[in-house]
Amino acid sequence: MSRILIIAAAQMGPIARNESRSSAVARMCALMEIAVDQNADIVVFPELALTTFFPRWFIADQEEIDGWFERQMPGHEIQPLFDLAKKMKIGFSFGYAELTDKGHHFNTSIIVDKAGNIVGKYRKIHLPGHKENEPWRPFQHLEKRYFEPGDLGFKVFNAFNGRLGLCICNDRRWPETFRVLGLQGAELVMLGYNTPAHYPPAPEHDHLQDFHNHLVLQAGAYQNGTWIVGVAKAGHEEGCDLIGGTCIISPTGVIMAQCKGLGDEVIVHECDLNLCQEIQQNIFNFELHREPDSYKLITSTKGIVWE
Ligand code: CDT
C-alpha cells in the first residue's frame, strides 16, 4: 500500500535588502500557484523566506534589527499567502525571523496545514557564524548575534497523514539533527537554507559547497529512512552568491528531483511515505540494531574528549 504525499519545493532567487515582505509574499504566492497546478499537497519554501538574509550585515541599532523580525504570524503582509493556501487547499512550510512577546529572537520555521492552521513550529538550534562584527569578511554571518538557539527541540508532528519534522539550514550538517527526528519516526523532514558559496574562514572549501549540501541531506535521508526536502534561497543576493541545489531526496538517499537554476523555481515529486519502512524496518531498524549505551558521549560532551 502506498501513502502518497505530493511535495513541492519552491526555491527562491535573491531577495533584495529593500524588497518588501509583500513583494516576497507575492513571489511565494506565484510559486504556490505553480505547485497547486501540479496537485501538490504541500509546498516548502526557504529559510528566512520573507526578507533578504540580513545576518550578512552588522547592525548596531536594535530597533533596526527588530525590523527584520515578525512579531505575529501571519502578520498583515503575510496574510495573502495563508489566504491563497487555504483557498487552494495546499499546505506549506517556510522560515522567518520570529520576535516573541517576551522579546526573544529566533530563526523559525512552521508547517501550515491545508486549512491554514499552524500545526508545527521549529526554532533553529545550530546557529552558525559569529557574534561580533568581523570587518575582514566580505560579508558577515551574524546569526549567533541576532538569534538565540531554539528552545523547542527537534520535534516530529503528526500532519498530512505522516510524521513530519523540521530543521533549518546549518542543522542539516549535524547528524544529531536527523537522528533525533529519525528516533521519532520522521517520514519527511523539511528545511530551508541560505548557504553562501564562499566560506570566508576556509575558502579552500568553496568548490565543495554544493557537494556538502547534498552529501549531508542524502546521508540524513538514508540513515534515518526519511524523505528530505531541502530548499534554497539561491543566487546573487546583495553581493553574496548563495548556492541552489534545491532537491527532494528519497528514504534511500537518492535525489528524485532537483532545481536547475538559481532563481524562483518549483520542483514536485510524488513521495510515498510508506517507502520509509523499507529502510526503517531493515538496515536502519533502530530497535534491533542501535547500541545507545555506546553513544553516551553524544549528549555528555559538547566538544572533543581527548582521553
Ligand atoms: N543559514 C545558514 O545556516 N547558513 C550556513 C552557512 C554556514 S557558514 C557560516 C550553512 O550551514 O549553510
Short mmCIF file of N, CA and C and ligand atoms in Angstrom, two decimals, residues 47-48 53 55 107 124 126-130 137 139-141 143 168-174 192-196 198-201 209 213 243, ligand 1:
data_model
loop_
_atom_site.label_atom_id
_atom_site.label_comp_id
_atom_site.label_asym_id
_atom_site.label_seq_id
_atom_site.Cartn_x
_atom_site.Cartn_y
_atom_site.Cartn_z
N GLU A 47 14.56 29.04 4.16
CA GLU A 47 14.85 29.72 5.45
C GLU A 47 14.71 31.24 5.25
N LEU A 48 14.20 31.95 6.25
CA LEU A 48 14.08 33.41 6.20
C LEU A 48 13.57 33.86 4.83
N PHE A 53 18.75 37.92 3.42
CA PHE A 53 19.43 37.26 4.53
C PHE A 53 20.19 38.33 5.34
N PRO A 55 21.45 38.63 8.34
CA PRO A 55 22.65 38.44 9.18
C PRO A 55 23.97 38.68 8.45
N ASN A 107 15.27 32.06 14.79
CA ASN A 107 15.21 31.74 13.37
C ASN A 107 14.26 30.55 13.27
N LYS A 124 15.45 27.31 15.10
CA LYS A 124 16.77 26.80 14.70
C LYS A 124 17.70 26.63 15.91
N HIS A 126 21.10 24.92 15.68
CA HIS A 126 22.51 25.13 15.34
C HIS A 126 22.64 26.48 14.59
N LEU A 127 23.10 27.48 15.34
CA LEU A 127 23.27 28.81 14.75
C LEU A 127 24.71 28.99 14.30
N PRO A 128 24.96 29.12 13.01
CA PRO A 128 26.34 29.25 12.54
C PRO A 128 26.84 30.69 12.61
N GLY A 129 28.10 30.84 12.28
CA GLY A 129 28.65 32.18 12.15
C GLY A 129 29.29 32.68 13.43
N HIS A 130 29.12 33.98 13.71
CA HIS A 130 29.87 34.65 14.78
C HIS A 130 29.00 35.72 15.44
N ARG A 137 35.77 40.18 6.82
CA ARG A 137 34.97 39.32 5.94
C ARG A 137 34.33 40.14 4.83
N PHE A 139 31.45 39.58 3.76
CA PHE A 139 30.09 39.73 4.30
C PHE A 139 30.08 39.01 5.65
N GLN A 140 29.22 39.48 6.52
CA GLN A 140 29.12 38.91 7.86
C GLN A 140 28.21 37.67 7.86
N HIS A 141 28.30 36.88 8.96
CA HIS A 141 27.29 35.83 9.16
C HIS A 141 26.93 35.84 10.65
N GLU A 143 24.37 35.22 12.63
CA GLU A 143 23.24 34.51 13.24
C GLU A 143 23.42 34.36 14.75
N ILE A 168 16.53 23.62 10.09
CA ILE A 168 16.83 24.79 9.28
C ILE A 168 18.32 24.84 8.95
N CYS A 169 18.61 24.92 7.70
CA CYS A 169 19.93 25.19 7.12
C CYS A 169 21.10 24.50 7.82
N ASN A 170 21.83 25.20 8.69
CA ASN A 170 23.03 24.63 9.29
C ASN A 170 22.74 23.34 10.06
N ASP A 171 21.51 23.19 10.56
CA ASP A 171 21.13 21.96 11.26
C ASP A 171 21.42 20.72 10.42
N ARG A 172 21.32 20.88 9.08
CA ARG A 172 21.44 19.69 8.22
C ARG A 172 22.85 19.13 8.24
N ARG A 173 23.82 19.92 8.65
CA ARG A 173 25.21 19.43 8.66
C ARG A 173 25.50 18.54 9.86
N TRP A 174 24.57 18.50 10.83
CA TRP A 174 24.78 17.79 12.08
C TRP A 174 23.97 16.51 12.08
N GLY A 192 14.80 24.72 4.94
CA GLY A 192 15.25 25.73 4.00
C GLY A 192 16.67 26.14 4.34
N TYR A 193 17.36 26.73 3.36
CA TYR A 193 18.73 27.17 3.63
C TYR A 193 19.09 28.42 2.85
N ASN A 194 20.04 29.18 3.44
CA ASN A 194 20.74 30.28 2.76
C ASN A 194 22.21 29.95 2.93
N THR A 195 22.83 29.38 1.93
CA THR A 195 24.21 28.94 2.07
C THR A 195 25.10 29.69 1.08
N PRO A 196 25.97 30.56 1.61
CA PRO A 196 26.89 31.27 0.71
C PRO A 196 27.85 30.30 0.02
N HIS A 198 30.73 31.13 -0.82
CA HIS A 198 32.06 31.48 -0.28
C HIS A 198 32.01 31.40 1.24
N TYR A 199 32.97 30.64 1.81
CA TYR A 199 33.05 30.50 3.27
C TYR A 199 34.34 31.18 3.72
N PRO A 200 34.26 32.42 4.18
CA PRO A 200 35.47 33.22 4.43
C PRO A 200 36.53 32.56 5.33
N PRO A 201 36.16 31.82 6.41
CA PRO A 201 37.22 31.24 7.24
C PRO A 201 37.99 30.10 6.55
N GLN A 209 30.88 23.42 -1.73
CA GLN A 209 29.63 23.80 -1.04
C GLN A 209 28.42 23.02 -1.54
N ASN A 213 26.32 20.17 0.63
CA ASN A 213 24.86 20.30 0.80
C ASN A 213 24.17 18.96 0.54
N ILE A 243 24.23 29.28 -2.86
CA ILE A 243 24.09 28.07 -3.67
C ILE A 243 22.60 27.76 -3.88
N1 CDT B 1 21.91 29.96 7.04
C1 CDT B 1 22.86 29.09 7.38
O1 CDT B 1 22.74 28.40 8.40
N2 CDT B 1 23.94 29.04 6.61
C2 CDT B 1 25.08 28.24 6.93
C3 CDT B 1 26.32 28.88 6.45
C4 CDT B 1 27.48 28.33 7.14
S1 CDT B 1 28.83 29.34 7.06
C5 CDT B 1 28.66 30.46 8.29
C6 CDT B 1 25.02 26.83 6.37
O2 CDT B 1 25.33 25.89 7.12
O3 CDT B 1 24.72 26.64 5.19
#
